[in-house]
XYZ file of C-alpha atoms in Angstrom:
449
model
C -34.564 122.365 -30.342
C -33.262 119.797 -33.023
C -35.391 118.168 -35.237
C -36.675 114.724 -34.170
C -35.782 111.357 -35.684
C -38.337 110.556 -38.156
C -39.350 107.020 -38.641
C -41.642 105.106 -41.114
C -44.409 103.388 -39.648
C -45.688 100.129 -41.032
C -49.250 100.599 -40.418
C -49.745 103.521 -42.437
C -51.312 101.816 -45.652
C -53.636 99.962 -43.019
C -54.616 103.415 -41.595
C -55.276 105.083 -45.054
C -57.661 102.058 -45.970
C -59.570 102.427 -42.633
C -60.105 106.249 -43.016
C -61.373 105.242 -46.725
C -63.674 102.637 -45.460
C -64.937 103.620 -41.946
C -66.497 106.483 -40.477
C -64.563 106.270 -37.293
C -61.066 104.818 -36.937
C -59.160 104.370 -33.781
C -55.494 104.271 -33.474
C -54.781 102.537 -30.174
C -51.644 101.675 -28.417
C -49.640 102.528 -25.380
C -48.833 106.417 -24.654
C -45.729 107.824 -26.406
C -45.749 105.248 -29.226
C -46.356 107.527 -31.902
C -50.157 107.800 -32.136
C -50.476 111.566 -32.304
C -47.664 111.936 -34.872
C -49.264 109.174 -37.097
C -52.557 110.806 -36.980
C -51.402 114.369 -37.545
C -48.990 113.387 -40.468
C -51.771 111.470 -42.113
C -54.505 113.971 -41.684
C -53.162 117.608 -41.085
C -50.873 119.857 -42.930
C -48.867 120.809 -40.041
C -47.157 117.944 -37.847
C -45.887 120.495 -35.384
C -49.124 121.160 -33.652
C -48.246 122.189 -30.068
C -50.222 120.891 -26.854
C -49.721 122.780 -23.801
C -46.454 124.280 -25.132
C -45.217 120.536 -25.962
C -43.797 120.096 -29.398
C -45.580 117.010 -30.425
C -43.080 115.911 -33.192
C -40.011 116.273 -30.857
C -41.714 114.245 -28.083
C -43.359 111.546 -30.022
C -40.229 110.909 -32.022
C -41.701 109.116 -34.771
C -42.913 109.898 -38.356
C -43.820 108.118 -41.622
C -41.728 108.333 -44.757
C -43.265 109.385 -47.954
C -47.077 108.771 -47.752
C -49.473 107.601 -50.496
C -52.365 108.946 -48.414
C -54.029 112.106 -49.503
C -53.487 114.839 -46.838
C -56.854 115.658 -45.081
C -57.811 118.932 -43.617
C -58.679 117.512 -40.078
C -59.017 119.689 -36.896
C -57.301 118.590 -33.682
C -58.590 118.330 -30.228
C -56.859 116.651 -27.432
C -58.591 115.450 -24.300
C -55.195 115.826 -22.271
C -56.386 119.585 -22.286
C -58.608 120.088 -19.155
C -60.951 122.440 -20.936
C -61.688 120.165 -23.901
C -62.075 117.123 -21.663
C -64.490 118.651 -19.016
C -66.621 120.163 -21.935
C -66.969 116.787 -23.520
C -67.906 115.215 -20.296
C -70.300 117.803 -19.354
C -72.299 117.841 -22.568
C -71.148 114.971 -24.837
C -74.058 115.521 -27.233
C -73.542 119.217 -27.837
C -69.773 118.870 -27.986
C -70.019 116.230 -30.704
C -72.662 118.138 -32.720
C -70.359 121.194 -32.888
C -67.392 119.281 -33.901
C -65.679 120.142 -37.489
C -66.480 118.114 -40.388
C -63.400 115.961 -39.838
C -61.608 115.837 -36.423
C -58.752 114.032 -34.641
C -59.730 113.284 -31.093
C -56.612 112.585 -29.379
C -56.588 110.406 -26.022
C -60.273 109.588 -26.345
C -60.302 107.273 -23.245
C -60.123 110.370 -21.208
C -63.782 111.323 -22.422
C -65.471 108.236 -22.628
C -68.915 109.812 -22.525
C -68.360 110.844 -26.280
C -68.708 107.236 -27.582
C -72.315 107.291 -27.499
C -72.616 110.927 -28.903
C -70.225 110.138 -31.804
C -72.427 106.987 -32.645
C -75.356 109.126 -32.913
C -73.542 111.627 -35.137
C -72.183 108.678 -37.388
C -75.920 107.336 -37.628
C -77.020 110.924 -38.682
C -74.494 111.202 -41.559
C -72.258 108.043 -42.161
C -69.176 109.315 -44.237
C -65.943 107.473 -44.341
C -62.873 108.932 -42.395
C -65.063 111.586 -40.241
C -63.626 110.881 -36.882
C -59.761 109.735 -36.222
C -59.490 108.743 -32.566
C -56.495 107.948 -30.723
C -56.593 106.035 -27.543
C -54.035 104.733 -24.803
C -56.535 102.295 -23.334
C -57.538 99.096 -25.176
C -61.265 99.550 -25.863
C -61.803 95.901 -26.642
C -61.439 95.242 -23.026
C -64.043 97.672 -22.289
C -67.283 96.144 -24.002
C -69.569 99.166 -23.162
C -67.458 101.453 -25.195
C -66.460 98.989 -27.960
C -69.903 98.032 -28.456
C -71.213 101.486 -28.983
C -69.463 101.895 -32.160
C -69.803 98.214 -33.374
C -69.981 98.158 -37.152
C -68.909 101.960 -37.340
C -65.400 101.871 -36.046
C -62.105 100.109 -37.490
C -59.279 99.718 -35.053
C -55.649 100.152 -36.077
C -53.085 98.923 -33.461
C -49.838 100.957 -33.005
C -46.946 99.680 -31.182
C -43.858 101.115 -30.127
C -41.182 101.012 -32.966
C -40.457 97.646 -34.461
C -36.637 96.914 -35.202
C -37.906 96.522 -38.818
C -39.150 100.179 -38.803
C -35.814 101.264 -36.942
C -33.993 99.623 -39.785
C -36.181 100.960 -42.545
C -34.258 104.412 -42.609
C -36.057 107.113 -44.669
C -38.119 104.833 -47.014
C -41.583 103.743 -45.959
C -42.132 99.968 -44.870
C -44.039 98.026 -47.197
C -47.113 96.470 -46.069
C -45.835 93.033 -47.143
C -42.092 93.399 -48.065
C -41.770 94.914 -44.461
C -42.792 91.866 -42.741
C -40.247 89.559 -44.630
C -39.639 87.302 -41.830
C -43.311 86.317 -41.658
C -43.543 85.833 -45.359
C -40.462 83.412 -45.129
C -42.110 81.703 -42.078
C -45.073 80.832 -44.002
C -43.647 80.766 -47.444
C -40.549 79.383 -49.002
C -38.438 79.145 -45.795
C -34.906 80.465 -45.104
C -31.789 80.378 -47.428
C -28.619 79.047 -46.190
C -26.347 81.896 -45.678
C -23.851 83.654 -43.135
C -24.094 86.891 -41.396
C -22.296 88.630 -38.715
C -23.512 88.169 -35.029
C -24.973 91.035 -33.294
C -23.212 90.322 -29.876
C -23.649 93.373 -27.642
C -25.547 95.221 -30.454
C -28.434 92.774 -29.521
C -28.315 93.601 -25.878
C -28.493 97.098 -26.543
C -31.558 96.784 -28.589
C -33.293 94.775 -25.895
C -32.476 97.248 -23.318
C -33.480 100.182 -25.457
C -36.806 99.059 -26.396
C -39.088 100.765 -28.872
C -40.526 103.943 -27.446
C -39.500 106.914 -29.596
C -38.830 109.361 -26.846
C -36.716 107.093 -25.175
C -34.562 106.123 -28.326
C -34.285 110.050 -28.797
C -32.193 110.084 -25.479
C -28.437 109.785 -26.152
C -27.374 107.431 -23.434
C -28.542 104.316 -21.834
C -28.950 105.907 -18.560
C -30.946 108.703 -19.792
C -33.173 106.374 -21.832
C -33.746 104.299 -18.452
C -34.676 107.511 -16.626
C -37.293 108.274 -19.058
C -38.659 104.721 -19.121
C -38.935 104.756 -15.160
C -40.836 108.060 -15.225
C -42.992 107.026 -18.182
C -44.425 104.356 -15.809
C -44.823 106.668 -12.798
C -46.650 109.276 -15.085
C -49.012 106.635 -16.718
C -50.044 105.324 -13.203
C -50.735 108.890 -11.935
C -52.392 110.127 -15.051
C -54.445 107.404 -16.874
C -54.997 104.982 -13.938
C -56.524 107.667 -12.035
C -59.177 108.089 -14.755
C -59.708 104.192 -15.097
C -60.198 103.057 -11.509
C -60.410 103.996 -7.846
C -57.079 102.631 -6.401
C -56.115 103.511 -2.851
C -52.409 102.632 -3.212
C -51.278 103.741 -6.651
C -47.653 103.211 -5.785
C -48.293 99.508 -5.766
C -48.777 99.523 -9.643
C -45.177 100.359 -10.513
C -43.904 97.700 -8.142
C -46.420 95.201 -9.535
C -45.191 95.997 -13.201
C -41.575 95.523 -11.873
C -42.416 92.076 -10.348
C -44.270 91.220 -13.821
C -40.856 92.138 -15.496
C -39.264 89.439 -13.488
C -41.759 86.844 -14.908
C -41.645 88.117 -18.448
C -41.773 84.992 -21.008
C -42.741 82.834 -18.038
C -46.291 81.146 -17.373
C -48.654 83.615 -15.782
C -48.590 82.891 -12.007
C -51.095 85.342 -10.094
C -50.174 83.776 -6.646
C -46.397 84.743 -7.222
C -47.456 88.275 -8.386
C -49.339 88.787 -5.446
C -47.140 87.205 -2.633
C -45.246 90.395 -2.048
C -48.297 92.611 -1.813
C -50.540 93.109 1.300
C -53.761 93.104 -0.713
C -55.860 90.141 -1.757
C -55.081 87.877 -4.973
C -58.366 89.136 -6.713
C -57.120 92.567 -6.140
C -53.759 92.034 -7.758
C -55.696 90.194 -10.650
C -57.719 93.444 -11.023
C -54.627 95.422 -11.244
C -52.925 93.154 -13.713
C -56.245 93.731 -16.105
C -55.592 97.437 -15.652
C -52.074 97.255 -16.640
C -53.335 95.104 -19.756
C -55.611 97.832 -20.692
C -52.644 100.192 -20.798
C -50.767 97.970 -23.230
C -48.137 97.426 -20.522
C -48.672 93.658 -19.918
C -49.984 90.939 -22.167
C -51.153 87.241 -21.657
C -50.084 84.919 -24.486
C -52.740 82.137 -24.546
C -51.622 78.638 -24.992
C -51.899 76.901 -28.468
C -53.686 73.648 -28.526
C -54.954 70.865 -30.975
C -57.271 67.876 -30.795
C -54.151 65.597 -30.973
C -52.733 67.175 -27.606
C -53.936 65.719 -24.425
C -51.341 66.800 -21.882
C -50.764 70.400 -22.911
C -50.562 73.404 -20.306
C -53.406 75.650 -20.737
C -52.116 78.590 -18.722
C -50.920 81.634 -20.660
C -47.632 83.254 -20.544
C -46.955 86.815 -19.495
C -45.053 89.236 -21.511
C -44.113 92.987 -20.850
C -45.244 95.257 -23.697
C -41.643 96.528 -24.227
C -38.342 95.185 -23.283
C -37.092 98.537 -22.570
C -39.527 99.191 -19.863
C -38.794 95.662 -18.371
C -35.001 96.397 -18.374
C -35.588 99.792 -16.766
C -37.772 98.669 -13.975
C -35.203 95.750 -13.268
C -32.396 97.953 -13.278
C -30.836 95.881 -15.922
C -28.306 97.248 -18.402
C -26.303 95.520 -21.157
C -23.513 94.347 -18.674
C -26.276 93.008 -16.347
C -27.772 91.018 -19.168
C -24.446 89.714 -20.223
C -23.731 88.417 -16.571
C -27.501 87.019 -16.024
C -28.147 84.482 -18.671
C -31.460 83.714 -17.341
C -32.702 87.147 -17.422
C -31.068 87.666 -20.765
C -33.153 84.551 -22.164
C -36.428 85.914 -20.740
C -36.014 89.396 -22.175
C -34.825 88.023 -25.424
C -37.883 85.834 -25.704
C -40.253 88.946 -25.185
C -37.969 90.962 -27.562
C -38.679 88.489 -30.327
C -42.393 88.153 -29.476
C -42.881 91.923 -29.489
C -41.061 92.214 -32.783
C -43.272 89.702 -34.483
C -46.424 91.299 -32.922
C -45.316 94.733 -34.321
C -44.692 93.432 -37.820
C -47.968 91.371 -37.892
C -49.848 94.494 -37.007
C -49.125 95.787 -40.737
C -49.199 92.338 -42.424
C -52.092 91.934 -44.814
C -52.654 88.154 -43.282
C -54.637 87.749 -40.135
C -51.897 86.509 -37.505
C -52.388 85.122 -34.049
C -49.859 84.444 -31.380
C -49.648 81.568 -28.684
C -47.277 79.458 -26.878
C -47.153 75.680 -26.340
C -45.909 73.760 -23.431
C -47.039 70.071 -22.289
C -46.836 68.467 -18.925
C -43.523 66.944 -19.814
C -41.893 70.461 -20.078
C -41.602 70.316 -23.882
C -42.288 73.849 -25.186
C -42.257 76.238 -28.132
C -41.645 79.636 -26.929
C -44.097 81.365 -29.849
C -46.682 79.712 -32.076
C -47.702 81.633 -34.593
C -51.191 80.989 -36.655
C -51.754 82.717 -40.069
C -55.250 82.715 -41.419
C -57.305 79.827 -40.241
C -54.850 76.906 -41.038
C -51.015 77.449 -41.211
C -49.175 77.043 -38.041
C -45.406 78.084 -37.329
C -43.251 77.892 -34.335
C -40.217 79.720 -33.058
C -37.756 78.834 -30.157
C -35.756 81.627 -28.960
C -31.995 81.207 -27.887
C -29.635 83.673 -26.413
C -26.812 81.488 -27.509
C -24.430 81.703 -30.595
C -24.873 77.988 -31.496
C -27.797 75.695 -32.278
C -27.974 71.951 -31.592
C -30.380 69.200 -32.872
C -31.886 68.917 -29.517
C -33.110 72.642 -29.549
C -35.904 71.424 -32.201
C -37.464 68.898 -29.848
C -40.612 71.189 -29.172
C -40.814 72.285 -32.725
C -40.809 68.612 -33.761
C -43.790 67.801 -31.395
C -45.614 70.882 -32.642
C -45.108 69.828 -36.282
C -46.527 66.506 -35.219
C -49.542 67.975 -33.487
C -50.282 70.459 -36.231
C -49.914 67.830 -39.115
C -50.313 69.083 -42.567
C -50.991 72.662 -41.100
C -47.452 72.937 -39.810
C -45.623 75.524 -42.078
C -42.271 76.096 -40.416
C -40.235 75.794 -37.069
C -37.337 78.121 -36.603
C -34.816 78.455 -33.762
C -33.886 82.006 -33.726
C -30.333 82.675 -32.103
C -27.574 85.234 -32.025
C -25.384 83.359 -34.527
C -24.038 83.701 -38.000
C -25.438 80.895 -40.115
C -28.857 80.341 -41.414
C -29.236 76.592 -41.773
C -31.734 73.692 -42.348
C -32.094 71.197 -39.623
C -34.656 68.841 -41.268
C -38.120 69.128 -43.025
C -39.224 72.584 -42.572
C -37.047 73.339 -39.765
C -34.306 76.099 -39.567
C -31.796 77.815 -37.447
C -31.867 81.480 -38.336
C -29.907 84.437 -36.856
C -32.050 86.774 -34.629
C -31.124 89.833 -37.068
C -33.160 88.158 -39.998
C -36.283 89.294 -38.034
C -35.704 92.798 -39.217
C -33.141 92.588 -41.992
C -34.182 91.941 -45.634
C -33.530 88.335 -46.623
């Protein structure tokens, strides 16, 4: 078997700090985004740990570049292993008491009984970096679990690969330089310069998504096969652990229906319409998919100066590769369907920013804005407690002054908090369109300024 492609991960410095500061660190994110590889690279001497005969490095497909983190001698236990899982569930206190001094506990959501036992162990001896957990379920949406380790656990969010990570090559992604677009958005702005259009390369990036095992497949067809199989496997394995659902086959169909609504206002009635179950039941299914990081609801931004804004959240798929595969959309389909391309491209830009923000040093929040007159801003970004920036996403190769209508309204509402407004598009020229307003080629999201 050939060696996997190894990528730097931008959250590595944040993970190193967390291990130095907190007795329990949780890396959480969707399955197959690289959590196991990141944990093993950081904390063990041997990346090629096997699990049921599976080569983790080859399957997860991602790896850090050079690391400043001191290698630690951690043991490794996966709760995808039935024996380990059943043992932890049967006697969580005894299982935790017999754990090695430092340990990686992989897929911790499959043994939730351990959270209270880990809390007791930490309270007996509080030392930084004792437990490194990985989880494919958002524990922040499970209050009983997250509250049991409150004040003892630090969470590091890992996403599928960002384009910035894919572009970094063998060098590590710097915690600040690697998020250069966010720095420009809230800093000095964007220089006037010309670059080549991405064209079909942009569509290929949208369809490929960011999951390392999918990117390791040599053709678009084989990547799409992996993505569809991924959704089915997730439903059959993780959803069964999380909830009793009579019709598991409805969840992949619901996710496909959500893919048609990505980058649109969340409408539960529309999602529920094709299914012979109640609207509250579909609402519960949506929450399950959110807990698995497959769906996200982007909240509406508001200001005291706004009186007629729409408060409904937007819906986004967690990865455009999954969305395209569920919709059967390849590059040719996106080229022919500009409406679908616009939706997936907006989600693509949003997810790229979310992924970069996960390793940026400044606290960053994401929203959207729309008023009842239909004026909107696709993505509103808040940094710290004051600065506000907005992004409009266009699939076109040109930008016109009218494209800044929503950004100007956002600037008026934000007042002196407004840092920058950008229309990102698949064009060549980075140019100014007024005070703190810019048109910026989409490739600048991940390429160094």
